XYZ file of C-alpha atoms in Angstrom:
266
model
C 250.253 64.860 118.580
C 249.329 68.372 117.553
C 248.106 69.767 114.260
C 249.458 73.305 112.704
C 245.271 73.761 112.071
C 242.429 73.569 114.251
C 239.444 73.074 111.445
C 239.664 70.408 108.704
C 237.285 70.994 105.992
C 236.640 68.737 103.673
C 234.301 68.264 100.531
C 232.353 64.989 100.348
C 231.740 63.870 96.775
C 235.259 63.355 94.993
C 236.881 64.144 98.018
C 235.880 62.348 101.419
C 233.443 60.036 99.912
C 235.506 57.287 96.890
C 233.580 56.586 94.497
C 231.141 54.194 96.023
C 229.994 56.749 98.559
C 231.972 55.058 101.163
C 234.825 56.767 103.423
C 237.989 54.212 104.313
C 238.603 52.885 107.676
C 242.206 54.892 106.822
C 240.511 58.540 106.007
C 238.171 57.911 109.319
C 241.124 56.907 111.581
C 243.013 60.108 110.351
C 240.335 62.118 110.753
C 239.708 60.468 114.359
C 243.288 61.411 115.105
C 242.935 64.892 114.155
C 239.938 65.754 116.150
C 241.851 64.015 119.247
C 244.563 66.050 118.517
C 241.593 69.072 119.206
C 241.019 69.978 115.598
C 237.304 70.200 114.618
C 236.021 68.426 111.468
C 233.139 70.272 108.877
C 231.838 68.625 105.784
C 230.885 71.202 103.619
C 228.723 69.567 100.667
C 227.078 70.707 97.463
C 223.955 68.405 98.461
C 221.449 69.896 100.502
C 220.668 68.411 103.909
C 218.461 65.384 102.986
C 220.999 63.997 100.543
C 223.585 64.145 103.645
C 221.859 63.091 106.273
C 222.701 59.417 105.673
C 226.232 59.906 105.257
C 226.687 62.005 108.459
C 224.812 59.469 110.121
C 226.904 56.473 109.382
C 229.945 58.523 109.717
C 228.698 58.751 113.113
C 229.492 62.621 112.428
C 228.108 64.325 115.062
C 229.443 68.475 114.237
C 228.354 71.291 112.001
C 228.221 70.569 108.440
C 227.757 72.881 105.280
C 225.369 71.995 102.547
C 224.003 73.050 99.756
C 226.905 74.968 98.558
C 226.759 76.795 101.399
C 223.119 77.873 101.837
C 222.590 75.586 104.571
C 224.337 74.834 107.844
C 223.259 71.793 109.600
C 223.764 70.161 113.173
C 224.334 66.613 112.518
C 224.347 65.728 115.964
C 221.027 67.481 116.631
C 219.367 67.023 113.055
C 218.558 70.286 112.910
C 219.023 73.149 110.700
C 220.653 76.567 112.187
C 220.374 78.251 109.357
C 219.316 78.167 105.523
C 219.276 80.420 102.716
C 216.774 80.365 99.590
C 217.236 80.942 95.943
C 214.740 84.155 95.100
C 212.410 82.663 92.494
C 211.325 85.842 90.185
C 215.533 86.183 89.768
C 216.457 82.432 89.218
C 213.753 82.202 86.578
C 214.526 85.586 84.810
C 218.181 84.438 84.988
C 216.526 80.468 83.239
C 215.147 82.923 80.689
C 218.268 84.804 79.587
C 220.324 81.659 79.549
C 217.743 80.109 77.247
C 217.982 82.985 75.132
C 221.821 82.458 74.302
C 221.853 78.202 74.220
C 218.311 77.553 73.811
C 216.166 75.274 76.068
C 217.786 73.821 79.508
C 216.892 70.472 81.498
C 216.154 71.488 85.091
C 215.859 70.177 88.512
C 215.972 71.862 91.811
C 216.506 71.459 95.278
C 213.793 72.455 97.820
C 214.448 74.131 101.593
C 214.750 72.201 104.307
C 215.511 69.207 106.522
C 213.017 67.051 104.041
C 213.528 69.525 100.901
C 212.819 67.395 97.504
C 215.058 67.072 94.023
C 212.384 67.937 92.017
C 213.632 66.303 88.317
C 211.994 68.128 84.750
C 211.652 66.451 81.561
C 215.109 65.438 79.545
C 217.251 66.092 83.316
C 219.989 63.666 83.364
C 220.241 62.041 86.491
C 222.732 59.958 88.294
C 222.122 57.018 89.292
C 222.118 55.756 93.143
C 220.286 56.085 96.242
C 219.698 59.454 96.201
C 215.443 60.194 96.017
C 213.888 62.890 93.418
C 210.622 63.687 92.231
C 209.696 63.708 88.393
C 207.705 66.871 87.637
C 205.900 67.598 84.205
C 204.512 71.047 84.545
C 206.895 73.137 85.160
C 205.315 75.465 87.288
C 205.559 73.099 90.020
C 209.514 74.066 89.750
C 208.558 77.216 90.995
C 205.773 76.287 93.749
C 208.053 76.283 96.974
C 210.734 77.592 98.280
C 214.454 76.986 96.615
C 218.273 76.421 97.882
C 219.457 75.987 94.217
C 218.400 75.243 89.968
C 220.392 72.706 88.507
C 220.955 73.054 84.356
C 221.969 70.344 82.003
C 222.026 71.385 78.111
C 221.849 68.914 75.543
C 225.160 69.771 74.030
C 226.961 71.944 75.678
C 229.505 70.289 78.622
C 229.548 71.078 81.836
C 232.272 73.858 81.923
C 231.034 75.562 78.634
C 227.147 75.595 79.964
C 228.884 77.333 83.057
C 230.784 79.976 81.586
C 227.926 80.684 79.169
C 225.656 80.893 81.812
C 227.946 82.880 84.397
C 228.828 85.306 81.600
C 224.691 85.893 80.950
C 223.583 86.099 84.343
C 226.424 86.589 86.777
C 224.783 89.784 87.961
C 221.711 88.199 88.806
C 222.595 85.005 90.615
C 225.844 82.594 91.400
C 226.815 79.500 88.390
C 229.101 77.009 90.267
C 229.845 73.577 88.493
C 229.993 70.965 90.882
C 230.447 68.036 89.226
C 229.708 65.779 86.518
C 226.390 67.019 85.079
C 226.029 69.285 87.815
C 225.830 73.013 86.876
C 223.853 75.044 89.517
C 222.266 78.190 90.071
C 222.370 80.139 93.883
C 221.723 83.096 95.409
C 224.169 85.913 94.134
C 227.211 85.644 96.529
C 226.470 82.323 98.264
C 229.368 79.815 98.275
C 231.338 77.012 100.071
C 233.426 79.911 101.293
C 230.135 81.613 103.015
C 228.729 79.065 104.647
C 232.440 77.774 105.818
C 232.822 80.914 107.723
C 229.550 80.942 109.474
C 229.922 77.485 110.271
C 233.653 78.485 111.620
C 232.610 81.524 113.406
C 230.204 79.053 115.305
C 232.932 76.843 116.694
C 235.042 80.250 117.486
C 237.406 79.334 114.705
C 239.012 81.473 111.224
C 239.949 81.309 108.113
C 244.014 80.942 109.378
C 243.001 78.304 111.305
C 241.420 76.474 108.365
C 242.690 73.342 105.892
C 240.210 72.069 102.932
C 240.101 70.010 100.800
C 237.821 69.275 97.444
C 237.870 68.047 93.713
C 235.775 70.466 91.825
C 235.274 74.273 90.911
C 232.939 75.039 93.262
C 235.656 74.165 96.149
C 237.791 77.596 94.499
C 235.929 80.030 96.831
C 236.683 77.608 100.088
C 240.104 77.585 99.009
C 240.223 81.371 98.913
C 239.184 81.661 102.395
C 240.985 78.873 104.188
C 244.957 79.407 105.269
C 245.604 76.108 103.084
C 243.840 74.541 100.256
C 244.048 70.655 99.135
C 243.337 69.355 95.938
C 242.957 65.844 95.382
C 244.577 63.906 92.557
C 241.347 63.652 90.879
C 240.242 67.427 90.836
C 239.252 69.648 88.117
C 241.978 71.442 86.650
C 240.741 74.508 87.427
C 240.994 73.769 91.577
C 244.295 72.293 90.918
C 245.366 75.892 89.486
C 244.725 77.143 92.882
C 245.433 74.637 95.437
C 248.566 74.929 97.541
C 249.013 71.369 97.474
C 247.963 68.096 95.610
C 247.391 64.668 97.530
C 246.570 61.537 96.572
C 242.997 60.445 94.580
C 239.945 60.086 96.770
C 240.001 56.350 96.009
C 243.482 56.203 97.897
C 243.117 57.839 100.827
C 244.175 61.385 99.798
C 242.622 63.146 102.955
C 244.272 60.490 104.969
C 248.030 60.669 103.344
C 247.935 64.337 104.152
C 246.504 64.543 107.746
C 249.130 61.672 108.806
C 251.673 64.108 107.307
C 250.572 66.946 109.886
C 250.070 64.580 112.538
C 253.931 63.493 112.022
């Protein structure tokens, strides 16, 4: 069997994982296939390393993944970190500031750097509900009191895509507004994306952009899609990744990962 590409990236949330936060025996065999066919795998996550960890570990998944949006790349096999990018502090809360000043006040939470980096949850912060740990904080200089990979916002009102247009429109000069998900608006370093942290993890394996299939569900996939020769949607994705994909497969719930690498595979 051979496979027109040699690196398979795929999202995790909406996209590898269904919506239990399990993968199918199907997706896993496909993806099995693949890499014995001598293509290499990356997830490439918007969760920072320790909300990961566990799912590369009973995936068995023993490569390079991307997390964090892309601030983080992360050798499963060796539980280490190769490399990690923070969120500058004075910017992110200038940028809180001006935001604030258009919609009024935000619910926040961040992530913290590194292999044991802490959700740190704020007053009002909507959060879903699973395994995933976080840390209630009250004063909100303890937001500020370590280093950062990313803010989350949630407004009381305003949805998801409106909070992220208002905010990217306010402060796109200062630092990078990706929506991610349900509830899940985020702030980065200026420039840092999927895309980013894709091609350092490529680069890495000595692989490119033309060598490169994703797929992913939400806006924050657009940038990976940009870089890779062919971009995936699944039948679940935002509209606005849909807009861009070069193809659309099936759901995450049936296999959609799967139906397409069996294509390749012939």
């Amino acid at each position: 069997m051979s496979l027109p590409y040699r690196l398979i990236a795929t999202d995790l949330d909406g996209t590898l994982l269904r919506d239990d936060d399990t993968v199918s025996q199907r997706t896993r065999d496909a993806l099995a296939a693949a890499t014995a066919a001598g293509a290499a795998h990356i997830i490439v996550t918007g969760r920072a390393v320790p909300w990961t960890r566990h799912i590369l570990d009973d995936l068995g998944y023993e490569g390079l993944a991307v997390c964090g949006q892309g601030a983080q790349v992360y050798h499963a096999g060796e539980h280490r970190l190769l490399t990690s990018l923070t969120l500058d502090r004075q910017l992110a809360s200038l940028a809180l500031s001006k935001i604030e000043a258009e919609v009024g006040p935000l619910a926040l939470a961040a992530s913290r750097d590194g292999l044991d980096g802490e959700v740190l949850v704020g007053p009002g912060y909507r959060v879903q509900e699973g395994p995933l740990a976080v840390v209630a904080y009250e004063d909100p200089a303890e937001l500020w009191s370590a280093p950062l990979n990313k803010v989350y916002i949630q407004h009381p009102e305003l949805d998801d895509d409106a909070l992220a247009r208002v905010a990217r429109a306010t402060v796109g000069s200062l630092v990078n507004v990706v929506m991610a998900g349900a509830g899940i608006v985020e702030m980065l370093p200026l420039g840092l994306s999927k895309a980013t942290g894709l091609s350092l993890a490529a680069r890495r394996l000595g692989l490119r952009a033309a060598d490169t299939i994703a797929f992913g569900d939400m806006p924050n996939d657009i940038p990976m899609f940009g870089w890779a020769a062919h971009g995936v949607a699944m039948a679940n994705a935002h509209e606005e990744l849909k807009a861009v994909a070069h193809e659309i497969t099936a759901s995450n719930e049936h296999d959609g990962i799967a139906v397409v690498l069996e294509r390749l595979l012939g």
